[in-house]
């Protein structure tokens, strides 16, 4: 058993297989079996799994790596900057993108994508196949605005990852050639935006969890 679990790929593949069996069991025993609600449930699981990976790595960077790096001896720092950080950033940025894409897809399947992205003011009106228009007036419920704020916080956080943190880290870690002063500025910029994402993460999670608990 120890030999099997010591291999990361084996562990993840086994976990995915068990998860797939569990997902299939939920579909089989659910009232509608493998209907639209089942697809929404699978989307939510994937969204949450990617979100855990994303926010977990965000907290790793801020709770551990950024705080501890100044205390690491100079001769040991390359082990972090050349091996650990680039690998963590790979999973970090792709988990961020997938979390947002799956979240928007989930909102679309639930039928409240327009209402949430417009903070409760956008209503999509349908007239037959392929005919629609959008008007802007208060939606009948305020929870769209609350969830929409959380969704926009997540989108902003993802844009920070791809637009600022990752480009800055490529310079700071030496993955992209730059003078020493640019590396220092890039490292500070990456740290500031990473801290900004940490600041936004808890309010964003309030919106996600409160909505599902109180409004379904």
Tab-separated table of C-alpha atoms in Angstrom:
chain	number	residue	atom	x	y	z
A	1	UNK	CA	0.000	0.000	0.000
A	2	UNK	CA	2.787	2.413	0.879
A	3	UNK	CA	4.465	1.736	-2.464
A	4	UNK	CA	1.239	2.481	-4.333
A	5	UNK	CA	0.506	5.703	-2.422
A	6	UNK	CA	4.088	6.929	-2.749
A	7	UNK	CA	3.385	7.436	-6.464
A	8	UNK	CA	1.435	10.678	-6.907
A	9	UNK	CA	-0.059	9.675	-10.269
A	10	UNK	CA	-1.349	6.382	-8.868
A	11	UNK	CA	-2.957	8.211	-5.953
A	12	UNK	CA	-4.732	10.786	-8.131
A	13	UNK	CA	-5.909	8.216	-10.692
A	14	UNK	CA	-7.288	5.996	-7.931
A	15	UNK	CA	-9.005	8.959	-6.314
A	16	UNK	CA	-10.594	9.979	-9.630
A	17	UNK	CA	-11.822	6.423	-10.241
A	18	UNK	CA	-13.385	6.259	-6.781
A	19	UNK	CA	-14.926	9.699	-7.293
A	20	UNK	CA	-16.357	8.622	-10.680
A	21	UNK	CA	-17.936	5.535	-9.086
A	22	UNK	CA	-19.379	7.691	-6.322
A	23	UNK	CA	-20.722	10.195	-8.875
A	24	UNK	CA	-22.324	7.351	-10.864
A	25	UNK	CA	-23.932	5.993	-7.687
A	26	UNK	CA	-25.412	9.406	-6.872
A	27	UNK	CA	-26.817	9.600	-10.392
A	28	UNK	CA	-28.303	6.115	-10.245
A	29	UNK	CA	-30.059	6.659	-6.904
A	30	UNK	CA	-31.105	10.298	-7.470
A	31	UNK	CA	-34.818	10.957	-8.232
A	32	UNK	CA	-34.161	12.004	-11.840
A	33	UNK	CA	-31.179	9.718	-12.292
A	34	UNK	CA	-28.838	11.101	-14.974
A	35	UNK	CA	-30.853	14.227	-15.792
A	36	UNK	CA	-29.976	17.926	-15.892
A	37	UNK	CA	-29.816	18.124	-12.101
A	38	UNK	CA	-27.225	15.342	-12.156
A	39	UNK	CA	-25.140	17.309	-14.692
A	40	UNK	CA	-25.374	20.384	-12.462
A	41	UNK	CA	-24.252	18.315	-9.464
A	42	UNK	CA	-21.221	17.031	-11.399
A	43	UNK	CA	-20.361	20.591	-12.471
A	44	UNK	CA	-20.592	21.780	-8.881
A	45	UNK	CA	-18.281	18.992	-7.715
A	46	UNK	CA	-15.701	19.853	-10.380
A	47	UNK	CA	-16.038	23.575	-9.588
A	48	UNK	CA	-15.488	22.983	-5.873
A	49	UNK	CA	-12.557	20.589	-6.463
A	50	UNK	CA	-10.755	23.112	-8.685
A	51	UNK	CA	-11.584	25.900	-6.246
A	52	UNK	CA	-10.071	23.981	-3.350
A	53	UNK	CA	-6.863	23.479	-5.327
A	54	UNK	CA	-6.749	27.152	-6.339
A	55	UNK	CA	-7.503	28.701	-2.956
A	56	UNK	CA	-5.440	26.075	-1.170
A	57	UNK	CA	-2.368	27.043	-3.167
A	58	UNK	CA	-3.172	30.744	-2.688
A	59	UNK	CA	-3.156	30.154	1.061
A	60	UNK	CA	0.025	28.079	0.813
A	61	UNK	CA	1.799	30.983	-0.897
A	62	UNK	CA	0.554	33.555	1.636
A	63	UNK	CA	0.414	31.574	4.862
A	64	UNK	CA	3.690	29.705	4.272
A	65	UNK	CA	5.997	30.504	1.351
A	66	UNK	CA	5.956	34.322	1.300
A	67	UNK	CA	6.195	34.538	5.087
A	68	UNK	CA	8.953	31.934	5.472
A	69	UNK	CA	11.153	32.823	2.467
A	70	UNK	CA	13.031	35.656	4.272
A	71	UNK	CA	14.143	33.171	6.956
A	72	UNK	CA	15.412	30.539	4.513
A	73	UNK	CA	19.229	30.538	4.128
A	74	UNK	CA	20.366	32.012	0.809
A	75	UNK	CA	21.890	28.728	-0.377
A	76	UNK	CA	18.549	26.943	0.061
A	77	UNK	CA	16.283	29.501	-1.616
A	78	UNK	CA	16.964	28.253	-5.177
A	79	UNK	CA	15.290	24.954	-4.232
A	80	UNK	CA	12.061	26.896	-3.693
A	81	UNK	CA	12.360	29.355	-6.575
A	82	UNK	CA	13.539	26.841	-9.187
A	83	UNK	CA	11.523	23.752	-8.293
A	84	UNK	CA	8.685	24.239	-5.803
A	85	UNK	CA	7.320	27.639	-6.831
A	86	UNK	CA	7.103	26.997	-10.617
A	87	UNK	CA	5.309	23.692	-10.047
A	88	UNK	CA	2.905	25.249	-7.539
A	89	UNK	CA	2.230	28.166	-9.907
A	90	UNK	CA	1.373	25.758	-12.721
A	91	UNK	CA	-1.433	24.124	-10.724
A	92	UNK	CA	-2.366	27.489	-9.187
A	93	UNK	CA	-3.042	29.342	-12.440
A	94	UNK	CA	-4.841	26.501	-14.233
A	95	UNK	CA	-6.977	25.718	-11.199
A	96	UNK	CA	-7.953	29.409	-11.088
A	97	UNK	CA	-9.033	29.404	-14.728
A	98	UNK	CA	-10.965	26.133	-14.471
A	99	UNK	CA	-12.693	27.263	-11.279
A	100	UNK	CA	-14.048	30.373	-12.986
A	101	UNK	CA	-15.015	28.590	-16.215
A	102	UNK	CA	-16.828	25.818	-14.342
A	103	UNK	CA	-18.488	28.337	-12.048
A	104	UNK	CA	-19.823	30.383	-14.966
A	105	UNK	CA	-20.964	27.202	-16.702
A	106	UNK	CA	-22.732	26.110	-13.526
A	107	UNK	CA	-24.485	29.479	-13.233
A	108	UNK	CA	-25.545	29.156	-16.864
A	109	UNK	CA	-27.040	25.725	-16.266
A	110	UNK	CA	-28.835	27.005	-13.175
A	111	UNK	CA	-30.307	29.826	-15.254
A	112	UNK	CA	-28.994	32.809	-13.301
A	113	UNK	CA	-25.788	33.723	-15.162
A	114	UNK	CA	-27.119	37.015	-16.545
A	115	UNK	CA	-28.794	38.004	-13.284
A	116	UNK	CA	-25.682	37.371	-11.200
A	117	UNK	CA	-23.152	38.978	-13.561
A	118	UNK	CA	-25.347	42.096	-13.736
A	119	UNK	CA	-25.771	42.036	-9.935
A	120	UNK	CA	-29.483	41.390	-10.153
A	121	UNK	CA	-30.342	44.008	-12.762
A	122	UNK	CA	-30.199	41.979	-15.958
A	123	UNK	CA	-33.066	39.797	-17.057
A	124	UNK	CA	-32.888	37.661	-20.168
A	125	UNK	CA	-36.228	37.378	-21.936
A	126	UNK	CA	-36.798	34.559	-24.408
A	127	UNK	CA	-39.209	34.624	-27.349
A	128	UNK	CA	-39.171	31.337	-29.211
A	129	UNK	CA	-36.164	29.525	-30.598
A	130	UNK	CA	-33.073	31.705	-30.709
A	131	UNK	CA	-34.920	34.997	-30.140
A	132	UNK	CA	-34.073	36.968	-27.035
A	133	UNK	CA	-33.384	40.393	-25.625
A	134	UNK	CA	-32.014	41.713	-22.373
A	135	UNK	CA	-33.375	44.554	-20.296
A	136	UNK	CA	-32.038	46.033	-17.098
A	137	UNK	CA	-34.413	46.358	-14.190
A	138	UNK	CA	-34.356	45.136	-10.599
A	139	UNK	CA	-34.618	41.371	-10.369
A	140	UNK	CA	-37.270	40.061	-7.971
A	141	UNK	CA	-34.710	38.705	-5.490
A	142	UNK	CA	-31.595	40.258	-3.982
A	143	UNK	CA	-29.610	37.029	-3.689
A	144	UNK	CA	-28.533	37.374	-7.339
A	145	UNK	CA	-26.666	40.552	-6.405
A	146	UNK	CA	-25.016	38.893	-3.422
A	147	UNK	CA	-23.914	35.861	-5.412
A	148	UNK	CA	-22.929	38.091	-8.333
A	149	UNK	CA	-20.553	40.099	-6.135
A	150	UNK	CA	-18.879	36.852	-5.100
A	151	UNK	CA	-18.644	35.724	-8.718
A	152	UNK	CA	-17.042	39.013	-9.762
A	153	UNK	CA	-14.572	38.736	-6.880
A	154	UNK	CA	-13.607	35.290	-8.194
A	155	UNK	CA	-13.267	36.622	-11.749
A	156	UNK	CA	-11.091	39.510	-10.540
A	157	UNK	CA	-8.933	37.073	-8.588
A	158	UNK	CA	-8.495	34.868	-11.670
A	159	UNK	CA	-7.582	37.900	-13.810
A	160	UNK	CA	-5.043	38.914	-11.169
A	161	UNK	CA	-3.506	35.427	-11.393
A	162	UNK	CA	-3.147	35.426	-15.179
A	163	UNK	CA	-2.664	39.147	-15.760
A	164	UNK	CA	-0.323	40.115	-12.925
A	165	UNK	CA	0.817	37.340	-10.579
A	166	UNK	CA	1.959	34.780	-13.153
A	167	UNK	CA	3.701	37.297	-15.509
A	168	UNK	CA	5.415	38.879	-12.498
A	169	UNK	CA	6.464	35.531	-11.060
A	170	UNK	CA	8.009	34.493	-14.381
A	171	UNK	CA	10.324	37.497	-14.065
A	172	UNK	CA	10.922	37.130	-10.324
A	173	UNK	CA	11.761	33.419	-10.587
A	174	UNK	CA	14.069	33.886	-13.571
A	175	UNK	CA	11.810	32.019	-15.984
A	176	UNK	CA	11.935	35.157	-18.109
A	177	UNK	CA	15.178	37.100	-18.487
A	178	UNK	CA	15.191	40.517	-16.819
A	179	UNK	CA	17.609	42.800	-14.926
A	180	UNK	CA	17.923	42.380	-11.176
A	181	UNK	CA	15.944	45.531	-10.391
A	182	UNK	CA	13.044	44.323	-12.553
A	183	UNK	CA	13.091	40.975	-10.746
A	184	UNK	CA	12.788	42.720	-7.377
A	185	UNK	CA	9.932	44.919	-8.614
A	186	UNK	CA	8.172	41.915	-10.167
A	187	UNK	CA	8.483	39.920	-6.930
A	188	UNK	CA	6.932	42.771	-4.942
A	189	UNK	CA	4.144	43.209	-7.500
A	190	UNK	CA	3.349	39.473	-7.406
A	191	UNK	CA	3.294	39.546	-3.617
A	192	UNK	CA	0.946	42.561	-3.469
A	193	UNK	CA	-1.564	41.044	-5.901
A	194	UNK	CA	-1.326	37.666	-4.187
A	195	UNK	CA	-2.168	39.398	-0.914
A	196	UNK	CA	-5.022	41.206	-2.674
A	197	UNK	CA	-6.413	37.846	-3.781
A	198	UNK	CA	-6.097	36.572	-0.218
A	199	UNK	CA	-8.026	39.623	0.974
A	200	UNK	CA	-10.790	38.974	-1.567
A	201	UNK	CA	-10.921	35.216	-1.021
A	202	UNK	CA	-12.889	35.119	2.238
A	203	UNK	CA	-15.657	37.511	1.058
A	204	UNK	CA	-15.841	35.506	-2.175
A	205	UNK	CA	-16.244	32.273	-0.226
A	206	UNK	CA	-18.983	33.864	1.896
A	207	UNK	CA	-20.993	34.538	-1.265
A	208	UNK	CA	-20.477	31.014	-2.614
A	209	UNK	CA	-21.310	29.141	0.594
A	210	UNK	CA	-24.055	31.404	1.930
A	211	UNK	CA	-25.950	31.370	-1.364
A	212	UNK	CA	-25.992	27.597	-1.647
A	213	UNK	CA	-26.957	27.179	2.012
A	214	UNK	CA	-29.664	29.840	2.231
A	215	UNK	CA	-31.053	30.022	-1.312
A	216	UNK	CA	-30.069	26.674	-2.868
